Coordinates of C-alpha atoms in Angstrom, one line a residue:
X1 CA 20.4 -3.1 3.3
X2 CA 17.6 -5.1 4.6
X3 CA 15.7 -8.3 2.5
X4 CA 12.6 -8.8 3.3
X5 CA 10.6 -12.6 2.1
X6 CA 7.3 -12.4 4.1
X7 CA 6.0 -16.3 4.5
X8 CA 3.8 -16.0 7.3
X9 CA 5.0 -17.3 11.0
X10 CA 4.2 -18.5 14.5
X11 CA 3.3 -16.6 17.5
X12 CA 6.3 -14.6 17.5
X13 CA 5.5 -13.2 14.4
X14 CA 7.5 -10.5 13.2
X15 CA 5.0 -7.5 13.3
X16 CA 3.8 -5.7 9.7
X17 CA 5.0 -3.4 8.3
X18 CA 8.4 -5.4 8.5
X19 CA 11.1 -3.3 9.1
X20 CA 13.8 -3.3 6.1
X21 CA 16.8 -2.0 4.7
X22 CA 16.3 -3.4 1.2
X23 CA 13.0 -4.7 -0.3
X24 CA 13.2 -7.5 -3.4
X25 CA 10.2 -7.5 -5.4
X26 CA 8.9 -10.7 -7.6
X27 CA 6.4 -9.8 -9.6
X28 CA 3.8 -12.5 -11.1
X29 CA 3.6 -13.8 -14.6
X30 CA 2.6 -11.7 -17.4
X31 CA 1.0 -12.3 -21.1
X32 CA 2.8 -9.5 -22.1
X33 CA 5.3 -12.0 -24.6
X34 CA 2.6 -11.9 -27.0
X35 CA 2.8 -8.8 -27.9
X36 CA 5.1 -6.8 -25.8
X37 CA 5.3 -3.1 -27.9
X38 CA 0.9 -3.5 -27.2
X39 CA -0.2 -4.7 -24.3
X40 CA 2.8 -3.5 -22.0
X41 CA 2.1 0.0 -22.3
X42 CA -1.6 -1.0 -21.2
X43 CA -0.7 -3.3 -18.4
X44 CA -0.4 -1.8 -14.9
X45 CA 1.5 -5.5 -13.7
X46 CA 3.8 -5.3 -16.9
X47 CA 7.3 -5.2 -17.0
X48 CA 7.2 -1.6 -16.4
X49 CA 3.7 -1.4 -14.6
X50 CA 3.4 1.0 -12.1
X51 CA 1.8 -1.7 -9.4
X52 CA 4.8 -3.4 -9.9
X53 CA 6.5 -1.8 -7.1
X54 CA 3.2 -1.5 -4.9
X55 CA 3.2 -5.5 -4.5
X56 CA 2.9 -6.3 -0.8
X57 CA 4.1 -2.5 0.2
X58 CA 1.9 -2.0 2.9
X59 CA 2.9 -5.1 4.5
X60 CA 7.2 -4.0 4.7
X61 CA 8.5 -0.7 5.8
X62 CA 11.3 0.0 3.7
X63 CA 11.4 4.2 3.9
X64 CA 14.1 5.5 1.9
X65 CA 15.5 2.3 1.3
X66 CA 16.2 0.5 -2.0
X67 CA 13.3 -1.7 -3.7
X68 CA 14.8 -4.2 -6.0
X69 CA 12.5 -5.8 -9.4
X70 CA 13.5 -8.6 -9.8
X71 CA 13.5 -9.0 -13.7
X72 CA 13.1 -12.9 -15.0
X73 CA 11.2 -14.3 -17.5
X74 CA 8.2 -14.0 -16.1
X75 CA 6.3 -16.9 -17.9
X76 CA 4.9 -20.3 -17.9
X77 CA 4.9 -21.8 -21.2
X78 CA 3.9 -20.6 -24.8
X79 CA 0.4 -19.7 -23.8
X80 CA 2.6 -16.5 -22.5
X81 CA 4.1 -16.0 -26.0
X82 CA 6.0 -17.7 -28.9
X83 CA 8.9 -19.9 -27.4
X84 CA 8.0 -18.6 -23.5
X85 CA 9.8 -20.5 -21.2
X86 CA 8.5 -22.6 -18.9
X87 CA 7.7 -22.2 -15.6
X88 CA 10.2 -24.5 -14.2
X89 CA 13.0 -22.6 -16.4
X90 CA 11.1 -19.1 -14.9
X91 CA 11.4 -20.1 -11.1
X92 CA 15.3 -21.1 -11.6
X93 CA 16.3 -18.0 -13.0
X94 CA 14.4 -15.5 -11.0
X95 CA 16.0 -17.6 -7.7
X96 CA 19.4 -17.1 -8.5
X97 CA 18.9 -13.5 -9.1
X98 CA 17.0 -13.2 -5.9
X99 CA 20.1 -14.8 -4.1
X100 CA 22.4 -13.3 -6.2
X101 CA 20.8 -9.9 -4.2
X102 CA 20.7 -11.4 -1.1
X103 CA 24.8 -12.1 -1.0
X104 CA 24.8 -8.7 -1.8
X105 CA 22.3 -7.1 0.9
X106 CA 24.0 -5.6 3.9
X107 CA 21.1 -5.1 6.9
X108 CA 17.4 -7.3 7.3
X109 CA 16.1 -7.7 3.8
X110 CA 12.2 -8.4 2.9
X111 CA 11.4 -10.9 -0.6
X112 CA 8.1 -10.0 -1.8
X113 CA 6.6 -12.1 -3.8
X114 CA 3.2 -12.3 -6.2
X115 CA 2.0 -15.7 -8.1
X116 CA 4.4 -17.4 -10.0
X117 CA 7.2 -14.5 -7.9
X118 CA 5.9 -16.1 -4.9
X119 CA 6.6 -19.7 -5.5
X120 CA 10.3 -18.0 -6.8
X121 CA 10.4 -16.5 -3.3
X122 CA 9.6 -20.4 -2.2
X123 CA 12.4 -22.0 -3.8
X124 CA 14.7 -18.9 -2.7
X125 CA 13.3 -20.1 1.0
X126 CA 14.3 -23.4 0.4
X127 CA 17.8 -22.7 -1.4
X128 CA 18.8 -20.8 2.3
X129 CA 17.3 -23.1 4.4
X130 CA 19.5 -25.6 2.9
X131 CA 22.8 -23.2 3.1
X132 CA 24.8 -23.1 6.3
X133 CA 26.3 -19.5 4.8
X134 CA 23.0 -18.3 4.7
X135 CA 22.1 -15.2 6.4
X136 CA 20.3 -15.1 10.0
X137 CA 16.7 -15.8 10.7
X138 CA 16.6 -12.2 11.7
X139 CA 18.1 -10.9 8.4
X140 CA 15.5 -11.8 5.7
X141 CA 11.7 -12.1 6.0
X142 CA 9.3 -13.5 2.6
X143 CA 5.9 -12.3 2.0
X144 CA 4.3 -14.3 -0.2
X145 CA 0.8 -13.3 -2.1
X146 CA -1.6 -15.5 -4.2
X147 CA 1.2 -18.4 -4.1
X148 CA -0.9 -21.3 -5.8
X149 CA 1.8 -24.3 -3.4
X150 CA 0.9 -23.1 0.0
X151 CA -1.7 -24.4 2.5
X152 CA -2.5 -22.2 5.3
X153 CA -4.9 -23.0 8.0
X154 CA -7.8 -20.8 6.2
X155 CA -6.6 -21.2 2.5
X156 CA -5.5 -23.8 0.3
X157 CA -3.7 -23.2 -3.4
X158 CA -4.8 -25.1 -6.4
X159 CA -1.4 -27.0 -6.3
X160 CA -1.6 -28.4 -3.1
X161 CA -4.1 -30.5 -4.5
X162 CA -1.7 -31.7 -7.1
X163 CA 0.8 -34.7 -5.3
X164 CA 4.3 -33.2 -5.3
X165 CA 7.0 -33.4 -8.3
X166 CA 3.9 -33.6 -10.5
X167 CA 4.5 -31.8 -13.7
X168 CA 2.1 -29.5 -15.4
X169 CA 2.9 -30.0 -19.1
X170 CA 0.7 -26.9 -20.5
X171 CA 3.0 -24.8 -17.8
X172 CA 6.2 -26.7 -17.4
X173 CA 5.7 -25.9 -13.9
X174 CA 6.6 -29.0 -11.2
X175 CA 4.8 -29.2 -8.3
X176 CA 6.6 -28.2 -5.1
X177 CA 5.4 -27.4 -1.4
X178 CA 6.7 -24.2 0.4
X179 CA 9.4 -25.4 3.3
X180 CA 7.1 -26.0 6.2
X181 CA 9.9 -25.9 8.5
X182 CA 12.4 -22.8 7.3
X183 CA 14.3 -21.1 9.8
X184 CA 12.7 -18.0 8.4
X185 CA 9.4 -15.8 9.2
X186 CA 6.9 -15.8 6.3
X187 CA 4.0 -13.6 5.6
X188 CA 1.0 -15.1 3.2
X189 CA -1.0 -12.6 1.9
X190 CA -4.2 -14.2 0.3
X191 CA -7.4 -12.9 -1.5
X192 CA -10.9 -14.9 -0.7
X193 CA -12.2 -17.1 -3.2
X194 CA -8.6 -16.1 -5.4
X195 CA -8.6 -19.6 -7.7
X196 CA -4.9 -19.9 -7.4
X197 CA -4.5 -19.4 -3.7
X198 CA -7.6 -20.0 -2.1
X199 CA -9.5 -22.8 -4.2
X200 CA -12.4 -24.1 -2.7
X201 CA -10.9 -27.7 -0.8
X202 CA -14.5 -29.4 -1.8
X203 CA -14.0 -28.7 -5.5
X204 CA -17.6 -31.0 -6.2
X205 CA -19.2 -27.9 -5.3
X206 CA -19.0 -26.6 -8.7
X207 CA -20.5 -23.0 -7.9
X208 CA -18.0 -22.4 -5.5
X209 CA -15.7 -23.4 -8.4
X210 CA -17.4 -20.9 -10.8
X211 CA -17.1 -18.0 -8.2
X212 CA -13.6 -18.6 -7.8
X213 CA -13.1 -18.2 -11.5
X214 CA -14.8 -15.4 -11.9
X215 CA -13.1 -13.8 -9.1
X216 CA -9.6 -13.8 -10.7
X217 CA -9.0 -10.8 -12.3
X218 CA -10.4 -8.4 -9.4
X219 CA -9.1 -10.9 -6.3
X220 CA -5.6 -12.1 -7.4
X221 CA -2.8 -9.7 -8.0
X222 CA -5.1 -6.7 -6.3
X223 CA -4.6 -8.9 -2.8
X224 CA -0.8 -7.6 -2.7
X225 CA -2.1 -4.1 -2.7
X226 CA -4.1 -4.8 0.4
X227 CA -3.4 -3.0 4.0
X228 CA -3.0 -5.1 6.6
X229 CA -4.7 -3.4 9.3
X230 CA -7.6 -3.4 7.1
X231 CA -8.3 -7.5 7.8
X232 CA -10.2 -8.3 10.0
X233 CA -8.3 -10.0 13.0
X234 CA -10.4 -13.5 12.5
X235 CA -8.8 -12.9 9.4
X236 CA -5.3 -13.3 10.6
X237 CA -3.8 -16.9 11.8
X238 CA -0.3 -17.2 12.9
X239 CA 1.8 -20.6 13.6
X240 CA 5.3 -21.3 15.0
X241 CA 7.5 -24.2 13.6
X242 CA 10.4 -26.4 15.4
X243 CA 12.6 -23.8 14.5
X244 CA 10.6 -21.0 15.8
X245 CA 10.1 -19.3 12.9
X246 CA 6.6 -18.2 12.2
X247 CA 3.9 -17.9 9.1
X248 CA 1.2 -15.6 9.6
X249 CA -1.6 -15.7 6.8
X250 CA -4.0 -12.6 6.0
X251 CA -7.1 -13.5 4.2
X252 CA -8.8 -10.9 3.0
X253 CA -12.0 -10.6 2.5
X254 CA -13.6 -10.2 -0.8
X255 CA -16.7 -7.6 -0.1
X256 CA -18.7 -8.6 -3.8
X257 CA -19.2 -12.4 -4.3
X258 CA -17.7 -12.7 -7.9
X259 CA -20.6 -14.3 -9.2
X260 CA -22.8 -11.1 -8.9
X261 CA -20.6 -8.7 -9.9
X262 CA -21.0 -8.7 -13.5
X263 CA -24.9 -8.0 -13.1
X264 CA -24.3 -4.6 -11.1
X265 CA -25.5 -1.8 -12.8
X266 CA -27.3 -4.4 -14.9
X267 CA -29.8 -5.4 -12.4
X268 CA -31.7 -3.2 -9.4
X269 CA -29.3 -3.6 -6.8
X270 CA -32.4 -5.2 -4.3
X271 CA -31.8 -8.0 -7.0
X272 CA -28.3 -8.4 -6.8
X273 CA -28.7 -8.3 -3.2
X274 CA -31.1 -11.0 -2.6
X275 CA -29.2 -13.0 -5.2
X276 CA -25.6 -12.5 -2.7
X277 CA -28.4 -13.8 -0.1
X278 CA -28.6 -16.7 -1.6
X279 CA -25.7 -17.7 -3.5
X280 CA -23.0 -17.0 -0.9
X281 CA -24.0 -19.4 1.9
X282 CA -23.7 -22.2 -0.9
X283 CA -20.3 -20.9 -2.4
X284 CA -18.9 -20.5 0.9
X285 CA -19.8 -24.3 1.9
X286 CA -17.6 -24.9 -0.5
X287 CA -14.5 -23.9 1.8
X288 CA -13.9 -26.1 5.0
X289 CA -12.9 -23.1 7.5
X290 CA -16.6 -21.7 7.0
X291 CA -18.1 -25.1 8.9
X292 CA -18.5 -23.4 11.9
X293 CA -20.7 -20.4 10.3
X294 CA -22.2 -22.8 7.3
X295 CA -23.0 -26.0 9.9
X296 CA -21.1 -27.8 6.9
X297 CA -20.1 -31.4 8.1
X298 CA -19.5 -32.6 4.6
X299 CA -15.6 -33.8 4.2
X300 CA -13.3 -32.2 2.5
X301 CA -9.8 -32.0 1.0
X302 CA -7.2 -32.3 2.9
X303 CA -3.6 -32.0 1.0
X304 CA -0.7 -34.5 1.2
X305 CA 2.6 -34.9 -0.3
X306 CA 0.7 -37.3 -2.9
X307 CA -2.6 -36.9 -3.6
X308 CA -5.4 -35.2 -1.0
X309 CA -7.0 -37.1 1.3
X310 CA -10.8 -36.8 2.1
X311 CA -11.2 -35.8 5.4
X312 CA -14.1 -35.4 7.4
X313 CA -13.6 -33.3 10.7
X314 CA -14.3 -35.1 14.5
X315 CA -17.4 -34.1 15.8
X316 CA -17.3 -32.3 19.0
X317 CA -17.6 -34.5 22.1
X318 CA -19.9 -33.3 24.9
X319 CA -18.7 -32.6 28.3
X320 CA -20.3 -35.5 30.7
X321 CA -21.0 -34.1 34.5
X322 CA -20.7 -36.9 37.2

């Protein structure tokens, strides 16, 4: 039985699909509390939603093998129904049954994890890393999609602008940072201009703000259904830790700018075009890895452990001839 927690990794990156023997899946968090016997029926990512199983597929191969839900609250405070629990409360119990299948898992095993199921697939990463009974590098792999903590060399979640152990009273959610150093390969899947994964690190640029917004229910959750060989390789950024474990993150691209969308079929489509024309270039200023394409020198964001620090990038130094 093989587990598989895709977290994105170095340059040895374990190649996707991952192989596995046994697949746990962590779905996201669902409003479905409020009125389960309604909007379940009606919600493909419900408790019984038939994406459920599709999160992150295409990214492990687990043919003929077993795919686990993971069943857990699945909330974040009562804005996800009367007496919801918390995050916090969320995370703790989906971990322990995560583990409770690793212990059992015979064979590599792949944790695949969405939202508020990835940053459970975090603190599952961070539970083993801290176990000398855990299993071997080579036995589990996490793949981790939308995961609002992480900070990847193209992306950065909402969290990470938040200083660690700071918590979110609406959500009961503490803020936490995925284990930058875990003896195990990671795969972070990411949807551009997602608001909880990849929120634009100059936030003062409020329309980049409003496209990320708007971008949420077509961007988010929809990333984990994505196909790898689909992404364009500048797309694709792997890095190796001390421990030689590596993250590889997939950012994949978002082919409508959110802020458009709602005015096709509204507008000519000459309109909506010229409109993309001129509103993308500004939203994606908005997003430090676009400097080289935008000419954006501005500074930026740059998370910490406490609160980010505005950073500004060193400009290029000319080779001298003597």
């Amino acid at each position: 039985m093989a587990l598989l927690v895709a977290l994105a990794t170095g340059t040895a990156a374990a190649e996707v699909p991952i192989p596995a023997d046994n697949a746990i899946v962590v779905p996201g968090a669902t409003l479905d509390g409020w009125a389960p016997a309604l909007l379940e029926p009606i919600d493909p990512w419900g408790t019984t939603g038939h994406f459920l199983p599709l999160i992150n597929a295409h990214y492990y191969d687990c043919d003929g093998c077993t795919v686990t839900l993971i069943r857990y609250p699945r909330t974040a405070g009562p804005i996800f129904g009367p007496c919801a629990p918390f995050a916090d409360e969320s995370i703790h119990i989906g971990a322990d049954r995560i583990l409770a299948e690793l212990r059992a898992a015979v064979g590599p095993s792949v944790v695949s994890g969405l939202s508020l199921g990835a940053i459970t697939a975090d603190a599952v990463q961070r539970a083993l890393d801290a176990d000398p009974n855990a299993p071997a590098p080579d036995q589990v792999t996490f793949i981790a999609t939308g995961d609002p903590s992480r900070v990847t060399p193209l992306t950065t979640g909402i969290g990470a602008l938040m200083p660690v152990g700071f918590r979110i009273p609406v959500l009961g959610w503490t803020v936490v940072r995925p284990a930058s150093e875990s003896i195990y390969d990671t795969v972070v899947v990411v949807g551009e201009y997602d608001p909880v994964a990849d929120f634009p690190n100059r936030p003062w640029n409020l329309l980049a703000v409003l496209n990320a917004i708007m971008s949420f229910n077509d961007v988010h959750s929809e990333a984990s259904l994505t196909v790898p060989a689909d992404i364009p390789p500048s797309n694709v950024v792997t890095q190796t830790n001390s421990t030689g474990a590596t993250t590889t993150t997939y950012l994949v691209p978002t082919t409508e700018l959110p802020l458009a969308k709602p005015f096709a079929g509204i507008l000519p489509a000459r309109v909506i075009a010229a409109a993309t024309a001129i509103l993308k270039p500004i939203v994606d200023r908005g997003y430090s890895r676009n400097d080289a394409a935008t000419g954006n020198t501005a500074p930026y964001l740059q998370p910490k452990t406490g609160l980010p620090v505005l950073t500004r990038r060193a400009p290029a130094v000319a080779s001298v001839r003597v």
